[in-house]
Amino acid sequence: MNRILIVEDDERRRSWFDKSFAGCERDTTDDVSVAIQWLVERDYELIFLDHDLALEHYDLEMADDGLTGYVVAAWLAAHPESQPDAQIIIHSLNYTGSDRMVKCLLDAGRTAEHVPFPYLPSLFSS
């Protein structure tokens, strides 16, 4: 596997990604603008997106402050030329936000799936 983008704010999850994908180049951020800039500059084989990227999002079913993983998903949906072959996995435990992200991507013709974080180890064993 070449390069992976991980959009995640939780340090424990970041640690899991680091261990599970130790042999891959990984770009990890919790900043929407950084993620989008990297999507413009770099090529990814696999993209992991979390929805809630700040503590204040955790108590909300749907945060629309422009700082969630939805913004990255919407950018990918609006830019089909970017990362056309990347596998996109939404790993958030926010099911409402995740469903919205997947729908946005699928409606744009992208391939995306929701795999809640606790189920990722069964797909990607270290």
mmCIF file of C-alpha atoms in Angstrom:
data_model
loop_
_atom_site.group_PDB
_atom_site.id
_atom_site.type_symbol
_atom_site.label_atom_id
_atom_site.label_comp_id
_atom_site.label_asym_id
_atom_site.label_seq_id
_atom_site.Cartn_x
_atom_site.Cartn_y
_atom_site.Cartn_z
ATOM 1 C CA MET A 1 0.000 0.000 0.000
ATOM 2 C CA ASN A 2 1.380 3.374 -0.952
ATOM 3 C CA ARG A 3 0.182 6.435 0.938
ATOM 4 C CA ILE A 4 -2.718 6.773 3.389
ATOM 5 C CA LEU A 5 -4.597 9.865 4.544
ATOM 6 C CA ILE A 6 -6.017 9.657 8.070
ATOM 7 C CA VAL A 7 -8.344 12.424 9.228
ATOM 8 C CA GLU A 8 -8.689 11.782 12.953
ATOM 9 C CA ASP A 9 -8.448 13.790 16.188
ATOM 10 C CA ASP A 10 -8.292 11.045 18.838
ATOM 11 C CA GLU A 11 -4.745 10.137 19.926
ATOM 12 C CA ARG A 12 -5.633 6.515 20.760
ATOM 13 C CA ARG A 13 -7.080 5.988 17.294
ATOM 14 C CA ARG A 14 -4.082 7.696 15.706
ATOM 15 C CA SER A 15 -1.851 5.287 17.590
ATOM 16 C CA TRP A 16 -3.823 2.327 16.223
ATOM 17 C CA PHE A 17 -3.466 3.668 12.664
ATOM 18 C CA ASP A 18 0.285 4.163 13.197
ATOM 19 C CA LYS A 19 0.734 0.576 14.410
ATOM 20 C CA SER A 20 -1.617 -1.019 11.881
ATOM 21 C CA PHE A 21 -0.125 0.800 8.891
ATOM 22 C CA ALA A 22 3.478 1.083 10.076
ATOM 23 C CA GLY A 23 4.794 -0.024 6.695
ATOM 24 C CA CYS A 24 2.929 2.687 4.788
ATOM 25 C CA GLU A 25 3.439 6.388 4.304
ATOM 26 C CA ARG A 26 0.797 8.040 6.488
ATOM 27 C CA ASP A 27 -0.437 11.607 6.585
ATOM 28 C CA THR A 28 -2.518 12.269 9.694
ATOM 29 C CA THR A 29 -4.412 15.426 10.601
ATOM 30 C CA ASP A 30 -7.480 16.667 12.397
ATOM 31 C CA ASP A 31 -7.495 19.897 10.390
ATOM 32 C CA VAL A 32 -9.929 20.006 7.470
ATOM 33 C CA SER A 33 -7.925 22.588 5.503
ATOM 34 C CA VAL A 34 -4.704 20.570 5.875
ATOM 35 C CA ALA A 35 -6.477 17.403 4.706
ATOM 36 C CA ILE A 36 -7.819 19.173 1.625
ATOM 37 C CA GLN A 37 -4.406 20.680 0.856
ATOM 38 C CA TRP A 38 -2.820 17.223 1.043
ATOM 39 C CA LEU A 39 -5.567 15.842 -1.230
ATOM 40 C CA VAL A 40 -4.548 18.462 -3.789
ATOM 41 C CA GLU A 41 -0.803 17.818 -3.447
ATOM 42 C CA ARG A 42 -0.506 14.069 -2.860
ATOM 43 C CA ASP A 43 -1.870 10.772 -4.150
ATOM 44 C CA TYR A 44 -3.570 8.388 -1.756
ATOM 45 C CA GLU A 45 -4.510 4.763 -2.057
ATOM 46 C CA LEU A 46 -6.614 4.762 1.095
ATOM 47 C CA ILE A 47 -8.446 7.607 2.854
ATOM 48 C CA PHE A 48 -9.841 7.304 6.388
ATOM 49 C CA LEU A 49 -12.277 10.025 7.432
ATOM 50 C CA ASP A 50 -13.676 10.713 10.870
ATOM 51 C CA HIS A 51 -16.705 12.979 11.218
ATOM 52 C CA ASP A 52 -16.220 14.580 14.634
ATOM 53 C CA LEU A 53 -12.861 16.346 14.711
ATOM 54 C CA ALA A 54 -13.232 18.444 17.859
ATOM 55 C CA LEU A 55 -14.435 17.783 21.405
ATOM 56 C CA GLU A 56 -17.418 20.074 20.932
ATOM 57 C CA HIS A 57 -18.655 17.866 18.082
ATOM 58 C CA TYR A 58 -18.952 14.779 20.272
ATOM 59 C CA ASP A 59 -22.186 15.874 21.944
ATOM 60 C CA LEU A 60 -23.853 16.884 18.695
ATOM 61 C CA GLU A 61 -25.622 14.566 16.302
ATOM 62 C CA MET A 62 -24.852 16.881 13.378
ATOM 63 C CA ALA A 63 -22.174 19.576 13.614
ATOM 64 C CA ASP A 64 -22.088 22.025 10.719
ATOM 65 C CA ASP A 65 -19.309 24.377 11.753
ATOM 66 C CA GLY A 66 -17.165 23.612 8.702
ATOM 67 C CA LEU A 67 -14.634 21.721 10.812
ATOM 68 C CA THR A 68 -15.904 18.147 10.458
ATOM 69 C CA GLY A 69 -14.882 15.308 8.209
ATOM 70 C CA TYR A 70 -18.023 16.010 6.190
ATOM 71 C CA VAL A 71 -16.232 19.017 4.697
ATOM 72 C CA VAL A 72 -13.467 16.745 3.396
ATOM 73 C CA ALA A 73 -16.036 14.286 2.010
ATOM 74 C CA ALA A 74 -17.928 17.130 0.308
ATOM 75 C CA TRP A 75 -14.663 18.430 -1.184
ATOM 76 C CA LEU A 76 -13.875 14.976 -2.579
ATOM 77 C CA ALA A 77 -17.415 14.766 -3.987
ATOM 78 C CA ALA A 78 -16.970 18.138 -5.704
ATOM 79 C CA HIS A 79 -13.535 17.218 -7.112
ATOM 80 C CA PRO A 80 -13.849 13.853 -8.870
ATOM 81 C CA GLU A 81 -10.459 14.342 -10.502
ATOM 82 C CA SER A 82 -8.800 14.189 -7.097
ATOM 83 C CA GLN A 83 -7.997 10.725 -5.741
ATOM 84 C CA PRO A 84 -10.196 8.900 -8.296
ATOM 85 C CA ASP A 85 -8.898 5.444 -7.334
ATOM 86 C CA ALA A 86 -8.625 5.899 -3.571
ATOM 87 C CA GLN A 87 -10.613 3.674 -1.265
ATOM 88 C CA ILE A 88 -12.566 5.923 1.127
ATOM 89 C CA ILE A 89 -13.577 4.636 4.552
ATOM 90 C CA ILE A 90 -15.613 6.684 6.997
ATOM 91 C CA HIS A 91 -14.651 5.324 10.420
ATOM 92 C CA SER A 92 -16.677 7.633 12.667
ATOM 93 C CA LEU A 93 -18.931 6.438 15.472
ATOM 94 C CA ASN A 94 -21.279 9.311 14.647
ATOM 95 C CA TYR A 95 -23.712 7.295 12.530
ATOM 96 C CA THR A 96 -25.801 10.263 11.388
ATOM 97 C CA GLY A 97 -22.721 12.191 10.286
ATOM 98 C CA SER A 98 -21.192 9.094 8.696
ATOM 99 C CA ASP A 99 -24.344 8.334 6.723
ATOM 100 C CA ARG A 100 -24.380 11.907 5.452
ATOM 101 C CA MET A 101 -20.725 11.646 4.386
ATOM 102 C CA VAL A 102 -21.226 8.327 2.590
ATOM 103 C CA LYS A 103 -24.359 9.608 0.823
ATOM 104 C CA CYS A 104 -22.515 12.739 -0.316
ATOM 105 C CA LEU A 105 -19.692 10.645 -1.779
ATOM 106 C CA LEU A 106 -21.942 8.010 -3.356
ATOM 107 C CA ASP A 107 -24.212 10.665 -4.905
ATOM 108 C CA ALA A 108 -21.091 12.102 -6.557
ATOM 109 C CA GLY A 109 -20.193 8.706 -8.034
ATOM 110 C CA ARG A 110 -17.466 7.929 -5.521
ATOM 111 C CA THR A 111 -16.996 4.615 -3.795
ATOM 112 C CA ALA A 112 -17.150 4.971 -0.025
ATOM 113 C CA GLU A 113 -18.187 2.891 2.942
ATOM 114 C CA HIS A 114 -18.839 3.346 6.630
ATOM 115 C CA VAL A 115 -16.820 1.038 8.850
ATOM 116 C CA PRO A 116 -17.100 2.199 12.482
ATOM 117 C CA PHE A 117 -13.706 2.401 14.137
ATOM 118 C CA PRO A 118 -14.145 -0.667 16.409
ATOM 119 C CA TYR A 119 -14.584 -2.819 13.270
ATOM 120 C CA LEU A 120 -11.459 -1.601 11.451
ATOM 121 C CA PRO A 121 -9.126 -4.134 13.156
ATOM 122 C CA SER A 122 -11.125 -7.000 11.649
ATOM 123 C CA LEU A 123 -10.535 -5.526 8.175
ATOM 124 C CA PHE A 124 -6.952 -4.413 8.668
ATOM 125 C CA SER A 125 -5.132 -6.689 11.049
ATOM 126 C CA SER A 126 -1.671 -5.515 12.083
#
